[in-house]
Tab-separated table of C-alpha atoms in Angstrom:
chain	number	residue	atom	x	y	z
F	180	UNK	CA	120.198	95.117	80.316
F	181	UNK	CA	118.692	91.789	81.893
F	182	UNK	CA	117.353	94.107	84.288
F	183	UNK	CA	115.283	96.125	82.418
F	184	UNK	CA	113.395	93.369	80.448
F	185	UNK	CA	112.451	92.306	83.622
F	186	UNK	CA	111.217	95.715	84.899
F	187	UNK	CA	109.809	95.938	81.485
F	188	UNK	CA	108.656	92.594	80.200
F	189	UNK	CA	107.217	93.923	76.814
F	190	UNK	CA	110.324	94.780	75.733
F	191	UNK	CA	111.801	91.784	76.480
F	192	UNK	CA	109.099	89.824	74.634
F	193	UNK	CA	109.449	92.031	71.219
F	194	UNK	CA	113.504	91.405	71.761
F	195	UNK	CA	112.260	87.772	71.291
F	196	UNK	CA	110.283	87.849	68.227
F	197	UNK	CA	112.866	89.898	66.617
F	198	UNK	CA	115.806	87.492	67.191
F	199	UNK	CA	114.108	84.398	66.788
F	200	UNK	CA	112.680	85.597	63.212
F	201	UNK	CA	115.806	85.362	60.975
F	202	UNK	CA	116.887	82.121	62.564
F	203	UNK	CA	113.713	80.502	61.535
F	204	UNK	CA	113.807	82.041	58.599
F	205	UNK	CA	117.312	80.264	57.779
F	206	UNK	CA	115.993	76.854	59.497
F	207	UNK	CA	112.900	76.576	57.148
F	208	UNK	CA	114.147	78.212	53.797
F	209	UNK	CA	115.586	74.993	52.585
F	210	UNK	CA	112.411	73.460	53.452
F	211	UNK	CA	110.255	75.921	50.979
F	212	UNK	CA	110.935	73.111	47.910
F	213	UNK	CA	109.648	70.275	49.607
F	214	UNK	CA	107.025	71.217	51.846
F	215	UNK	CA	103.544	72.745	50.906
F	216	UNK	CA	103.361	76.247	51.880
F	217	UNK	CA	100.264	75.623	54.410
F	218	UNK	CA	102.359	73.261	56.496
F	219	UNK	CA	105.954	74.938	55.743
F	220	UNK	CA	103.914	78.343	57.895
F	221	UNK	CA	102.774	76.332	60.200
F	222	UNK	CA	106.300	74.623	60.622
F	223	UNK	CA	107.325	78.481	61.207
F	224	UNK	CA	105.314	79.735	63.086
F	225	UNK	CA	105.259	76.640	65.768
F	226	UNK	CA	109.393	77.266	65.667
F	227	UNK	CA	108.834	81.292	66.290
F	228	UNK	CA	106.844	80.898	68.913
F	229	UNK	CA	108.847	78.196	70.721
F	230	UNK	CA	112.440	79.754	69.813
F	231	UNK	CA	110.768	83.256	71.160
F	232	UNK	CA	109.553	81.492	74.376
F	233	UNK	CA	112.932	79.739	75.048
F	234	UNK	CA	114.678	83.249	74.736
F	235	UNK	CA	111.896	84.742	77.022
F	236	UNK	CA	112.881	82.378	79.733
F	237	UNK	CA	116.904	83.381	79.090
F	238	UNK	CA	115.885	87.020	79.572
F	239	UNK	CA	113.403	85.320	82.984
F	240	UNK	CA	110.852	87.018	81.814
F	241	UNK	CA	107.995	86.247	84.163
F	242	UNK	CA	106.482	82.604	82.818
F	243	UNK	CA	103.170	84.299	81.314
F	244	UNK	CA	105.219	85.936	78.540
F	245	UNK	CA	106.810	82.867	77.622
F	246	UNK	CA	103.339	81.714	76.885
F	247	UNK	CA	102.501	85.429	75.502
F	248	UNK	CA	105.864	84.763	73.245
F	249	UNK	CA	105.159	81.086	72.129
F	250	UNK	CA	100.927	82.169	71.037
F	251	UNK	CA	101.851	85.565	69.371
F	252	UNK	CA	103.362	84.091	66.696
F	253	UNK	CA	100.428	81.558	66.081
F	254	UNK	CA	98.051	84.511	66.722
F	255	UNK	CA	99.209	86.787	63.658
F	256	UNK	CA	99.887	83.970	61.572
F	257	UNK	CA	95.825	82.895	62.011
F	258	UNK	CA	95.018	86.586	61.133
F	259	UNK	CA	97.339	86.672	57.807
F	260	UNK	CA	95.820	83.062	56.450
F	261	UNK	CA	92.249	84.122	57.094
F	262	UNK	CA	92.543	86.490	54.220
F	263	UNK	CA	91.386	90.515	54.073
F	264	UNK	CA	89.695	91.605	57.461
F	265	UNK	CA	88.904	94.709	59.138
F	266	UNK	CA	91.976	96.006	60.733
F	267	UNK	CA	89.462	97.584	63.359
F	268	UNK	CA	88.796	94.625	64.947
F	269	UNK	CA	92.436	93.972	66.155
F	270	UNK	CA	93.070	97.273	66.770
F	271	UNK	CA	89.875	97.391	69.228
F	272	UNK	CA	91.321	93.900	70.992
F	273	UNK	CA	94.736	95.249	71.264
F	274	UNK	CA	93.047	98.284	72.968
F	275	UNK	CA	90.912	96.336	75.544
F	276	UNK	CA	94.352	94.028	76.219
F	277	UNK	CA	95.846	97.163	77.179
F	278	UNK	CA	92.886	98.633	79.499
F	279	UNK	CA	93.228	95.264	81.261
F	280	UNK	CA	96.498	93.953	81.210
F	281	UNK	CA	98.392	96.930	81.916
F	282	UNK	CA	99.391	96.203	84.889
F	283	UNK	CA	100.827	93.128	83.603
F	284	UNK	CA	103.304	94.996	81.259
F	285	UNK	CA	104.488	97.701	84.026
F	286	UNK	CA	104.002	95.886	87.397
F	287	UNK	CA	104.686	92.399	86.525
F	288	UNK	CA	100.986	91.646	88.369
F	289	UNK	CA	98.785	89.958	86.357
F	290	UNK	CA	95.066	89.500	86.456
F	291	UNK	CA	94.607	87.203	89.521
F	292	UNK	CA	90.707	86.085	91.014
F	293	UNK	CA	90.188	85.367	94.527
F	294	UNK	CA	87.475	82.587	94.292
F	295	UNK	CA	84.671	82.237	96.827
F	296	UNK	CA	86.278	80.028	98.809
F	297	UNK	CA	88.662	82.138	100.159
F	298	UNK	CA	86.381	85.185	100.207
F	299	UNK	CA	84.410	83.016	102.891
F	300	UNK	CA	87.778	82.441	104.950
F	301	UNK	CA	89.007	85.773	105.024
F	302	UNK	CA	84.951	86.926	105.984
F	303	UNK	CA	85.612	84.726	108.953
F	304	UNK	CA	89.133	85.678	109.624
F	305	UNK	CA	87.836	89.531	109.935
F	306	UNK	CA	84.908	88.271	112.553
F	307	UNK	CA	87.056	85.851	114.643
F	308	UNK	CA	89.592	88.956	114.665
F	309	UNK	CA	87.130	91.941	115.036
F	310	UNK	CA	88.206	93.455	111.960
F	311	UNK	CA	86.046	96.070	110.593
F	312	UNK	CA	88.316	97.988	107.631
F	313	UNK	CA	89.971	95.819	104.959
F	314	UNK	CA	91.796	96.794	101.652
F	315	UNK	CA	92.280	94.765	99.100
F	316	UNK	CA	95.325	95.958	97.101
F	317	UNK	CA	94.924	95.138	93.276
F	318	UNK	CA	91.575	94.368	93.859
F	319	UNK	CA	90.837	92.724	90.282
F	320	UNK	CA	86.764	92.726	89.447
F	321	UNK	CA	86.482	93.481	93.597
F	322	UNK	CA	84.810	90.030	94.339
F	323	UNK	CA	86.347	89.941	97.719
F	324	UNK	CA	85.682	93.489	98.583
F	325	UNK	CA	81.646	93.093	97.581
F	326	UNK	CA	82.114	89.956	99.519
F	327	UNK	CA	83.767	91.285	102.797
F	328	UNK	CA	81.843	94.496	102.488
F	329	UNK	CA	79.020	94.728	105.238
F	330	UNK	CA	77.565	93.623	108.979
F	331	UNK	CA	80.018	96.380	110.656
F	332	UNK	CA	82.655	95.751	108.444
F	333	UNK	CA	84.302	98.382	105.836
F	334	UNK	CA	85.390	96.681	102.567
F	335	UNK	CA	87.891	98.767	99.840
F	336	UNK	CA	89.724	98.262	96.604
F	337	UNK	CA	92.332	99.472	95.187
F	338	UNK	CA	92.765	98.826	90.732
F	339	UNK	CA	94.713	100.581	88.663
F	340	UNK	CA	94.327	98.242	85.059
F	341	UNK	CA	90.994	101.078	83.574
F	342	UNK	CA	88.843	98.371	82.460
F	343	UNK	CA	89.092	96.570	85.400
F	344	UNK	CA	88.779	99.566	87.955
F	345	UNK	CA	85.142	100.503	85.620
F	346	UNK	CA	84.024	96.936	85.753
F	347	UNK	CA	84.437	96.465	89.169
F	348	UNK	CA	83.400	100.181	90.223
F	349	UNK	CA	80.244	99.484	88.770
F	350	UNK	CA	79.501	95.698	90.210
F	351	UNK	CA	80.378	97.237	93.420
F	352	UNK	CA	77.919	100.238	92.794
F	353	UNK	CA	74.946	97.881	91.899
F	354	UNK	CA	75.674	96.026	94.318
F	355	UNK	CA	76.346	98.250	97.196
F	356	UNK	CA	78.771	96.680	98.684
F	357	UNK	CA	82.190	98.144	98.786
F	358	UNK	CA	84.328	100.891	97.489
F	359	UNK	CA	86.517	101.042	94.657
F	360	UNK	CA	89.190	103.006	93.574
F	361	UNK	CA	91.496	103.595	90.910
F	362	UNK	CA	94.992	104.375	92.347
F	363	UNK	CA	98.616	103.066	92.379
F	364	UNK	CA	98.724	101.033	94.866
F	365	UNK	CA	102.103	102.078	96.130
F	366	UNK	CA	100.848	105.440	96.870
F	367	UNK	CA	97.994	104.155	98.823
F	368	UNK	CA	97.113	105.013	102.407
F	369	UNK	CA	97.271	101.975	104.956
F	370	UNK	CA	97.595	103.607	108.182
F	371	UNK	CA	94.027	102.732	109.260
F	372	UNK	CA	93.379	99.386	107.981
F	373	UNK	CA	92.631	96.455	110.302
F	374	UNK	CA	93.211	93.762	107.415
F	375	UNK	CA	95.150	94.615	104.110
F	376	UNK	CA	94.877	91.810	101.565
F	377	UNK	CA	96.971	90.997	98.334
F	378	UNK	CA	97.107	88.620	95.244
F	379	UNK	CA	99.740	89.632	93.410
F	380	UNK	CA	102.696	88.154	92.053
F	381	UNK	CA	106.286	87.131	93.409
F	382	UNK	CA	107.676	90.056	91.903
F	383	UNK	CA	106.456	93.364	94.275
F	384	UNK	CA	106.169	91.278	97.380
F	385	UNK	CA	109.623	92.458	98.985
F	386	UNK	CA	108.733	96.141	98.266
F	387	UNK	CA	105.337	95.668	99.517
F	388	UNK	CA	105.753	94.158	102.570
F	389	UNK	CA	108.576	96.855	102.969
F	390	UNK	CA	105.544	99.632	102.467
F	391	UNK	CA	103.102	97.837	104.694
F	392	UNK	CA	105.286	96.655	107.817
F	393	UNK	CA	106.141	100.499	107.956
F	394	UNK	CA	102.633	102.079	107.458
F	395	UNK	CA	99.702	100.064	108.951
F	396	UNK	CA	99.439	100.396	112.563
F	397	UNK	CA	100.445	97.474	115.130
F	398	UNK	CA	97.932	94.390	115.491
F	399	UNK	CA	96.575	94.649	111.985
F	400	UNK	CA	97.239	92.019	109.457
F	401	UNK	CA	98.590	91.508	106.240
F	402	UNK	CA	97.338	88.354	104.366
F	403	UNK	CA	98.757	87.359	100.762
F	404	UNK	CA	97.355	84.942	98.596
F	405	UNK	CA	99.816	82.526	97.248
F	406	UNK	CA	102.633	84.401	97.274
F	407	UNK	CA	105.162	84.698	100.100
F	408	UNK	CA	107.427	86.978	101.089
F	409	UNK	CA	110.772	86.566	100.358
F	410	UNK	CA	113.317	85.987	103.670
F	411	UNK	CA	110.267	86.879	105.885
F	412	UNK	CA	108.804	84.086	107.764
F	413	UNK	CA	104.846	84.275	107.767
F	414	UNK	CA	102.954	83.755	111.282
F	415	UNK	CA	100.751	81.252	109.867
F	416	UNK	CA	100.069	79.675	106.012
F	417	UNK	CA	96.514	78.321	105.757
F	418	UNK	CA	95.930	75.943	102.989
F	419	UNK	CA	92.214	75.959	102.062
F	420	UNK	CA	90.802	72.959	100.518
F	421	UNK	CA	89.270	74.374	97.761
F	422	UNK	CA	90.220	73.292	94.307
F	423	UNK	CA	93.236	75.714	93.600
F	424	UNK	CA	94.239	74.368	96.754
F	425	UNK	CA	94.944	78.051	97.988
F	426	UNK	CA	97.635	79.017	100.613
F	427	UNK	CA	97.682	82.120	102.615
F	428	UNK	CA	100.070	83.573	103.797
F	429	UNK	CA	99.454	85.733	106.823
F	430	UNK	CA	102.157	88.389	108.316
F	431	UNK	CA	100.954	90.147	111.856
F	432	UNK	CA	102.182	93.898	111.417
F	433	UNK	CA	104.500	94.490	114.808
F	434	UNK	CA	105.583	91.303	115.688
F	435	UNK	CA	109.004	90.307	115.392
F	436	UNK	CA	109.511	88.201	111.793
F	437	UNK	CA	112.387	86.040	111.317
F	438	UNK	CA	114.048	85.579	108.276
């Protein structure tokens, strides 16, 4: 059961709400006769959303949905005191959450940026190596790819979240820099990439570095930002100075890795 609120953190999260509701319900009752009602909801909802978080981190959800768990609570209860709105509104949020996060709710990958800074040190790791095709797996808005892209070099993206893939398809297209595509990136081809690039989460790492050390070809390079992965020692970590202070963690494809 553990397992599959982790494969599917949503559920997990609603599991939360639901058990944590009746026990607040029975911590604050006897509080209803000597506390306003403005400060006896807020009382609640504070206790929902911690109780839900704390059960969130039982289940090890990923740590986002704790903080998903402990602001959902505090969320609806801002909706219900500001009186009789539009239900439109939410529905039209919950709909662009859902273009945007979804990988979040069925890959456990949320919605990471590569910052400039590192865009300029992978640009220079592709010259010093003489890369010219790199492929930037989950490639969020596609700032590294538009950044890569160009001078002899061939810069792609892979997106699967639909609002993310249109936002960055189009950047990229007035731009001109790049190429985008919406795919799984599971199912996409590697086999003739000099450079494949990732910033994911901890979670896929041990199936994607299964994928890639079987499918790109020997001397190309895998390079993943922040996250390692697991029993497999990288060839090198660089840690940038920028303010993140961002790590990468870079894996030659053919060389013997020790775990």
């Amino acid at each position: 059961m553990l397992a599959l609120f982790r494969k599917t953190p949503i559920l997990g999260a609603l599991l939360a709400q639901v058990v944590a509701l009746p026990v607040v319900a029975t911590v604050t009752a006897p509080l209803s006769t000597s506390v306003e009602r403005l400060p006896l909801i807020a009382i609640a909802l504070v206790l929902q959303g911690a109780l839900a978080a704390l059960i969130c981190a039982l289940l090890r959800l990923p740590r986002w949905w704790l903080l998903i768990a402990f602001l959902f609570p505090l969320a609806m209860g801002s909706v219900m005191l500001l009186g009789n709105l539009p239900a439109w509104p939410f529905g039209l949020a919950f709909l662009l959450l859902a273009l945007v996060f979804s990988n979040t709710t069925r890959g456990r990958v949320p919605l990471y940026l590569t910052n400039p800074e590192t865009a300029s040190v992978l640009k220079d790791m592709m010259r010093d190596r003489g890369a010219t095709r790199m492929l930037d797996l989950g490639c969020g808005l596609g700032g590294v790819v538009r950044a890569l892209d160009g001078e002899g070099r061939r810069a792609r993206g892979v997106e699967n979240a639909p609002a993310v893939y249109l936002a960055a398809r189009l950047m990229s297209r007035i731009s001109g820099k790049g190429e985008i595509r919406r795919g799984d990136l599971w199912k996409t081809n590697v086999a003739q990439e000099d450079l494949v690039y990732a910033f994911l989460s901890p979670a896929p790492m041990a199936a994607l570095w299964q994928k890639l050390s079987s499918e790109m070809k020997p001397g190309s390079l895998f390079v993943s930002n922040s996250f390692a992965v697991p029993d497999v020692d990288p060839d090198e970590i660089w840690e940038l100075s920028d303010t993140r202070k961002t790590r990468l963690f870079l894996y030659p494809i053919g060389k013997a890795q020790e775990g």
